Every structure is written in structure tokens, then in C-alpha cells.
Amino acid sequence: MKKVFLLCAMAASTMFANAFDASHNYIEEWGNLTLKGVQLSSSKTGKAVQLRGWSSFGNYDENCVKSGSDIQRMKGMGANVVRLAKYFKTGYGEYTIDQIKTLMAAAEANGMYCVVDWHILEAAGNNGNPKTYTSDAQQFFAQVAQEVDNKGYKHVIYELCNEPSGCGAGDIKSYAESVISTIAQYDKSKPIVIVGTPNWDQYINSQTIQGGHLVQTDKANVMYAFHLYANE
């Protein structure tokens, strides 16, 4: 019995050692990410991929992600992805596009994937409908996609709108298709894009999938966001 317990303990130690290997290059292992059916997968191995990590905050001065060393620290704690949230019109001291580009490069240097998030908020009098800011989002993601194309990046995922509110899935669908078309002018890799769902990413089934408002595109691999709000 003691031998069995010791073997189990050694196996667990090995598993956690691998999970927290700060030198591991996930981009080199998996390459561009894609969808196989509904499963996020590696284009190199064809195997399922699970991403784990943290998101930044809007206020640059108070942010947990300001430099490559911050991203490296996250990786040492088990992350293989970092989410860069570009807050829009919130007054929080949002990232500039140059800061986004610097952190995209830092994620790539650390062998980690990077979600670039257009972070709209129904706050400070803002409209939570992403369609309201379509032209702003297109301008932002055009700059991101050009950087991906120029640098040959394989690690960037586009999150088109964080937690839409005050709108239906039809508005989100038409917005997403417009922004994806802009991205595809520069990033030809058919990248992963994450599309928000109504009511702060809660109504994924009733209005998006079952409601007939799936994004129609052959220019990207589309996934949908779902946020669980505990005790609500």
C-alpha cells in the first residue's frame, strides 16, 4: 500500500512539474490553433488544446500585465495564455495600441498564446451594444491583424467584444461578421475569434446557437464566450 501511495505521489509531482514548466514553448508545440468540430485544437498535432491563464485590467497604472516579466511570472504559475483587455471609453487609463503590440511580442517570446480583447463596458454612460462601436473596433483590430501579419505570429486570438449588453444576438452577429472581414484583410490564417453573447456573455444558447444567430464566415474559426456568474 505504501508503494502504491508513493507511486501516486510521484506521478502527481511529475504532472505538476510539467504543468508549471516555465521553459515550455506552447506555440512551438501547437502552432496556430484551430477548431476540429467544436474542439479547440493544435494545427500541428491535431490534438485538443486547453488554454489557461489570466486577464489584464483596464487601468495601465494598476495593471497586473505591464511587461514581459509579468507574463513570464504568470507562465511560471501555470498559464499558457494571457488576455490583453483593451478597455474602450471607460476612463480607466486603457492600453494604447503600442502597449498591446509590446505585450503581444512578450507573450510570443514566452511561448504563450495571447487573447486580444475589445473590452466594451456598459459603464460611464457607454452603450453595451458592440455594433455602436463597429468602426472603432475595425480600426483597432486592423492594427492588431497587421501586426500579426508583419511579425508572422501564430499565437494571437481575437476576442471581438467582451460582455455585450442591451442588445440581441442579431446585432452581435452583424458586428462580428464586419470585424472578422476587417481582420481577414491582413490575417489570412483563419484565426480563432471569440464572439461575445447577449446579457454579459450569459445567453449563449437561447439567442445565439438555438436562436439562429450563428456568425457566418469562412475567414475565421469562431468560438462563443460564456461567463458563469456565481450566485446570480
Short mmCIF file of C-alpha atoms in Angstrom, two decimals:
data_model
loop_
_atom_site.label_atom_id
_atom_site.label_comp_id
_atom_site.label_asym_id
_atom_site.label_seq_id
_atom_site.Cartn_x
_atom_site.Cartn_y
_atom_site.Cartn_z
CA MET A 1 0.00 0.00 0.00
CA LYS A 2 2.84 2.38 0.84
CA LYS A 3 4.49 1.64 -2.50
CA VAL A 4 1.25 2.40 -4.36
CA PHE A 5 0.86 5.69 -2.47
CA LEU A 6 4.47 6.64 -3.23
CA LEU A 7 3.98 5.93 -6.94
CA CYS A 8 0.81 8.06 -6.97
CA ALA A 9 2.62 10.90 -5.21
CA MET A 10 5.48 10.73 -7.71
CA ALA A 11 3.02 10.77 -10.62
CA ALA A 12 1.28 13.83 -9.19
CA SER A 13 4.61 15.57 -8.68
CA THR A 14 5.58 14.88 -12.29
CA MET A 15 2.22 16.17 -13.56
CA PHE A 16 2.51 19.45 -11.67
CA ALA A 17 6.15 19.87 -12.67
CA ASN A 18 5.14 19.64 -16.33
CA ALA A 19 2.18 21.99 -15.86
CA PHE A 20 4.40 24.67 -14.36
CA ASP A 21 7.37 24.34 -16.70
CA ALA A 22 8.28 27.97 -17.37
CA SER A 23 10.62 26.98 -20.22
CA HIS A 24 7.97 25.15 -22.26
CA ASN A 25 7.09 26.77 -25.59
CA TYR A 26 3.40 26.11 -26.23
CA ILE A 27 3.39 27.97 -29.55
CA GLU A 28 6.21 25.80 -30.86
CA GLU A 29 4.36 22.67 -29.74
CA TRP A 30 0.87 23.56 -31.03
CA GLY A 31 1.35 26.20 -33.76
CA ASN A 32 -1.73 28.03 -34.96
CA LEU A 33 -4.85 26.99 -33.10
CA THR A 34 -7.91 25.80 -34.98
CA LEU A 35 -11.26 24.10 -34.43
CA LYS A 36 -11.89 20.42 -35.01
CA GLY A 37 -15.64 20.31 -34.80
CA VAL A 38 -16.22 22.35 -31.66
CA GLN A 39 -12.90 21.46 -30.02
CA LEU A 40 -10.03 23.94 -29.79
CA SER A 41 -7.08 22.05 -31.26
CA SER A 42 -3.49 22.26 -32.43
CA SER A 43 -2.98 22.67 -36.16
CA LYS A 44 0.35 20.83 -35.81
CA THR A 45 -0.67 17.78 -33.79
CA GLY A 46 -4.43 17.71 -34.33
CA LYS A 47 -4.87 17.16 -30.60
CA ALA A 48 -7.22 19.01 -28.28
CA VAL A 49 -5.79 22.08 -26.55
CA GLN A 50 -6.77 23.66 -23.25
CA LEU A 51 -5.73 27.24 -22.57
CA ARG A 52 -5.46 28.62 -19.04
CA GLY A 53 -4.35 31.97 -17.74
CA TRP A 54 -5.33 35.43 -16.53
CA SER A 55 -6.72 38.63 -17.97
CA SER A 56 -5.30 42.09 -17.61
CA PHE A 57 -7.25 45.01 -16.18
CA GLY A 58 -8.02 48.30 -17.90
CA ASN A 59 -6.07 50.73 -15.77
CA TYR A 60 -2.49 50.60 -17.00
CA ASP A 61 -1.03 52.05 -13.81
CA GLU A 62 -2.76 49.41 -11.68
CA ASN A 63 -2.40 46.58 -14.15
CA CYS A 64 -1.07 43.12 -13.42
CA VAL A 65 0.20 42.86 -17.02
CA LYS A 66 2.57 45.69 -17.87
CA SER A 67 5.71 43.92 -19.05
CA GLY A 68 7.21 40.69 -20.28
CA SER A 69 8.27 39.84 -16.73
CA ASP A 70 4.61 39.88 -15.66
CA ILE A 71 3.73 37.45 -18.43
CA GLN A 72 6.72 35.27 -17.54
CA ARG A 73 5.57 35.21 -13.92
CA MET A 74 2.10 34.07 -14.99
CA LYS A 75 3.66 31.29 -17.05
CA GLY A 76 5.64 30.14 -14.02
CA MET A 77 2.31 29.82 -12.19
CA GLY A 78 0.86 27.54 -14.87
CA ALA A 79 -0.53 29.90 -17.54
CA ASN A 80 -0.19 29.21 -21.25
CA VAL A 81 -2.29 32.19 -22.36
CA VAL A 82 -2.64 35.84 -21.37
CA ARG A 83 -5.64 38.03 -22.17
CA LEU A 84 -4.93 41.64 -23.04
CA ALA A 85 -8.10 43.64 -22.40
CA LYS A 86 -8.31 46.83 -24.42
CA TYR A 87 -10.89 48.76 -22.40
CA PHE A 88 -12.74 51.27 -24.57
CA LYS A 89 -14.06 54.66 -23.41
CA THR A 90 -14.09 53.76 -19.74
CA GLY A 91 -11.67 56.35 -18.39
CA TYR A 92 -9.56 53.60 -16.80
CA GLY A 93 -6.27 54.52 -18.49
CA GLU A 94 -6.58 51.90 -21.21
CA TYR A 95 -3.74 50.24 -23.10
CA THR A 96 -2.50 52.05 -26.18
CA ILE A 97 -2.09 50.06 -29.38
CA ASP A 98 1.69 50.24 -28.93
CA GLN A 99 1.39 48.70 -25.46
CA ILE A 100 -0.81 45.95 -26.89
CA LYS A 101 1.82 45.24 -29.55
CA THR A 102 4.62 45.16 -26.96
CA LEU A 103 2.73 42.64 -24.82
CA MET A 104 1.80 40.53 -27.84
CA ALA A 105 5.53 40.26 -28.55
CA ALA A 106 6.25 39.43 -24.91
CA ALA A 107 3.70 36.61 -24.95
CA GLU A 108 5.28 35.23 -28.13
CA ALA A 109 8.75 35.42 -26.58
CA ASN A 110 7.46 33.38 -23.63
CA GLY A 111 5.86 30.74 -25.87
CA MET A 112 2.36 31.67 -24.71
CA TYR A 113 -0.86 32.39 -26.56
CA CYS A 114 -2.44 35.82 -26.39
CA VAL A 115 -6.11 36.84 -26.46
CA VAL A 116 -6.54 40.43 -27.63
CA ASP A 117 -9.87 41.58 -26.22
CA TRP A 118 -12.01 44.56 -27.29
CA HIS A 119 -13.41 45.30 -23.87
CA ILE A 120 -16.60 47.31 -24.11
CA LEU A 121 -18.46 48.06 -20.90
CA GLU A 122 -21.92 49.38 -20.17
CA ALA A 123 -20.36 51.88 -17.80
CA ALA A 124 -19.72 55.62 -17.60
CA GLY A 125 -22.70 56.17 -19.88
CA ASN A 126 -21.42 53.80 -22.57
CA ASN A 127 -23.65 51.65 -24.73
CA GLY A 128 -23.07 47.91 -24.24
CA ASN A 129 -24.02 47.10 -27.82
CA PRO A 130 -20.77 46.44 -29.74
CA LYS A 131 -22.43 47.41 -33.02
CA THR A 132 -22.40 51.02 -31.80
CA TYR A 133 -18.59 50.98 -31.97
CA THR A 134 -18.09 48.91 -35.12
CA SER A 135 -15.80 51.42 -36.86
CA ASP A 136 -13.66 51.85 -33.72
CA ALA A 137 -13.31 48.09 -33.34
CA GLN A 138 -12.43 47.67 -37.00
CA GLN A 139 -9.71 50.29 -36.70
CA PHE A 140 -8.29 48.60 -33.59
CA PHE A 141 -8.36 45.05 -34.92
CA ALA A 142 -6.94 46.14 -38.28
CA GLN A 143 -3.84 47.35 -36.42
CA VAL A 144 -3.64 44.12 -34.41
CA ALA A 145 -4.06 41.93 -37.50
CA GLN A 146 -1.46 43.91 -39.45
CA GLU A 147 0.99 43.31 -36.60
CA VAL A 148 0.18 39.59 -36.69
CA ASP A 149 0.81 39.53 -40.43
CA ASN A 150 4.01 41.61 -40.26
CA LYS A 151 5.53 39.53 -37.46
CA GLY A 152 4.25 36.13 -38.64
CA TYR A 153 2.62 35.49 -35.27
CA LYS A 154 0.84 32.19 -34.61
CA HIS A 155 -0.30 32.87 -31.06
CA VAL A 156 -2.92 35.63 -31.31
CA ILE A 157 -6.62 35.05 -30.67
CA TYR A 158 -9.12 37.83 -31.31
CA GLU A 159 -11.91 38.45 -28.78
CA LEU A 160 -14.30 40.73 -30.61
CA CYS A 161 -16.48 42.08 -27.79
CA ASN A 162 -16.43 41.49 -24.07
CA GLU A 163 -19.82 41.03 -22.35
CA PRO A 164 -22.28 42.68 -24.75
CA SER A 165 -25.41 44.06 -23.10
CA GLY A 166 -28.56 45.88 -24.08
CA CYS A 167 -28.62 44.15 -27.46
CA GLY A 168 -29.66 40.92 -29.10
CA ALA A 169 -27.67 38.22 -30.82
CA GLY A 170 -28.57 39.65 -34.24
CA ASP A 171 -26.67 42.87 -33.52
CA ILE A 172 -23.68 40.91 -32.23
CA LYS A 173 -23.72 38.66 -35.31
CA SER A 174 -23.67 41.52 -37.82
CA TYR A 175 -20.99 43.34 -35.81
CA ALA A 176 -18.81 40.23 -35.58
CA GLU A 177 -19.06 39.50 -39.30
CA SER A 178 -17.98 43.07 -40.11
CA VAL A 179 -14.98 42.94 -37.76
CA ILE A 180 -13.93 39.46 -38.94
CA SER A 181 -13.89 40.75 -42.53
CA THR A 182 -11.54 43.54 -41.43
CA ILE A 183 -9.23 41.11 -39.60
CA ALA A 184 -9.16 38.78 -42.60
CA GLN A 185 -7.80 41.53 -44.85
CA TYR A 186 -4.49 41.14 -43.00
CA ASP A 187 -4.53 37.86 -41.08
CA LYS A 188 -5.08 35.10 -43.65
CA SER A 189 -4.53 32.23 -41.20
CA LYS A 190 -8.25 31.72 -40.47
CA PRO A 191 -7.61 32.58 -36.82
CA ILE A 192 -9.61 31.79 -33.71
CA VAL A 193 -12.05 34.56 -32.89
CA ILE A 194 -14.19 34.71 -29.75
CA VAL A 195 -17.62 36.28 -30.13
CA GLY A 196 -19.50 37.57 -27.11
CA THR A 197 -23.08 36.57 -26.34
CA PRO A 198 -26.02 38.65 -25.04
CA ASN A 199 -26.52 39.77 -21.47
CA TRP A 200 -22.85 39.89 -20.45
CA ASP A 201 -21.98 36.58 -22.16
CA GLN A 202 -24.75 34.62 -20.44
CA TYR A 203 -27.30 33.87 -23.19
CA ILE A 204 -25.18 31.59 -25.32
CA ASN A 205 -27.88 29.05 -26.19
CA SER A 206 -31.25 30.77 -26.27
CA GLN A 207 -30.28 33.69 -28.51
CA THR A 208 -27.09 32.65 -30.27
CA ILE A 209 -26.93 28.94 -31.05
CA GLN A 210 -30.59 27.89 -30.77
CA GLY A 211 -31.76 31.32 -31.88
CA GLY A 212 -30.26 31.04 -35.35
CA HIS A 213 -27.75 33.86 -34.97
CA LEU A 214 -24.52 31.98 -35.54
CA VAL A 215 -21.80 34.02 -37.25
CA GLN A 216 -21.47 33.09 -40.91
CA THR A 217 -17.88 33.24 -42.15
CA ASP A 218 -15.23 31.13 -43.83
CA LYS A 219 -12.48 33.56 -42.78
CA ALA A 220 -12.11 32.56 -39.13
CA ASN A 221 -12.70 29.79 -36.61
CA VAL A 222 -15.50 31.14 -34.43
CA MET A 223 -15.95 30.35 -30.76
CA TYR A 224 -18.51 31.87 -28.36
CA ALA A 225 -17.97 33.31 -24.90
CA PHE A 226 -19.93 32.11 -21.90
CA HIS A 227 -19.46 33.65 -18.47
CA LEU A 228 -20.78 31.99 -15.33
CA TYR A 229 -21.90 34.45 -12.69
CA ALA A 230 -21.95 32.57 -9.41
CA ASN A 231 -24.92 33.06 -7.08
CA GLU A 232 -26.91 35.07 -9.64
#
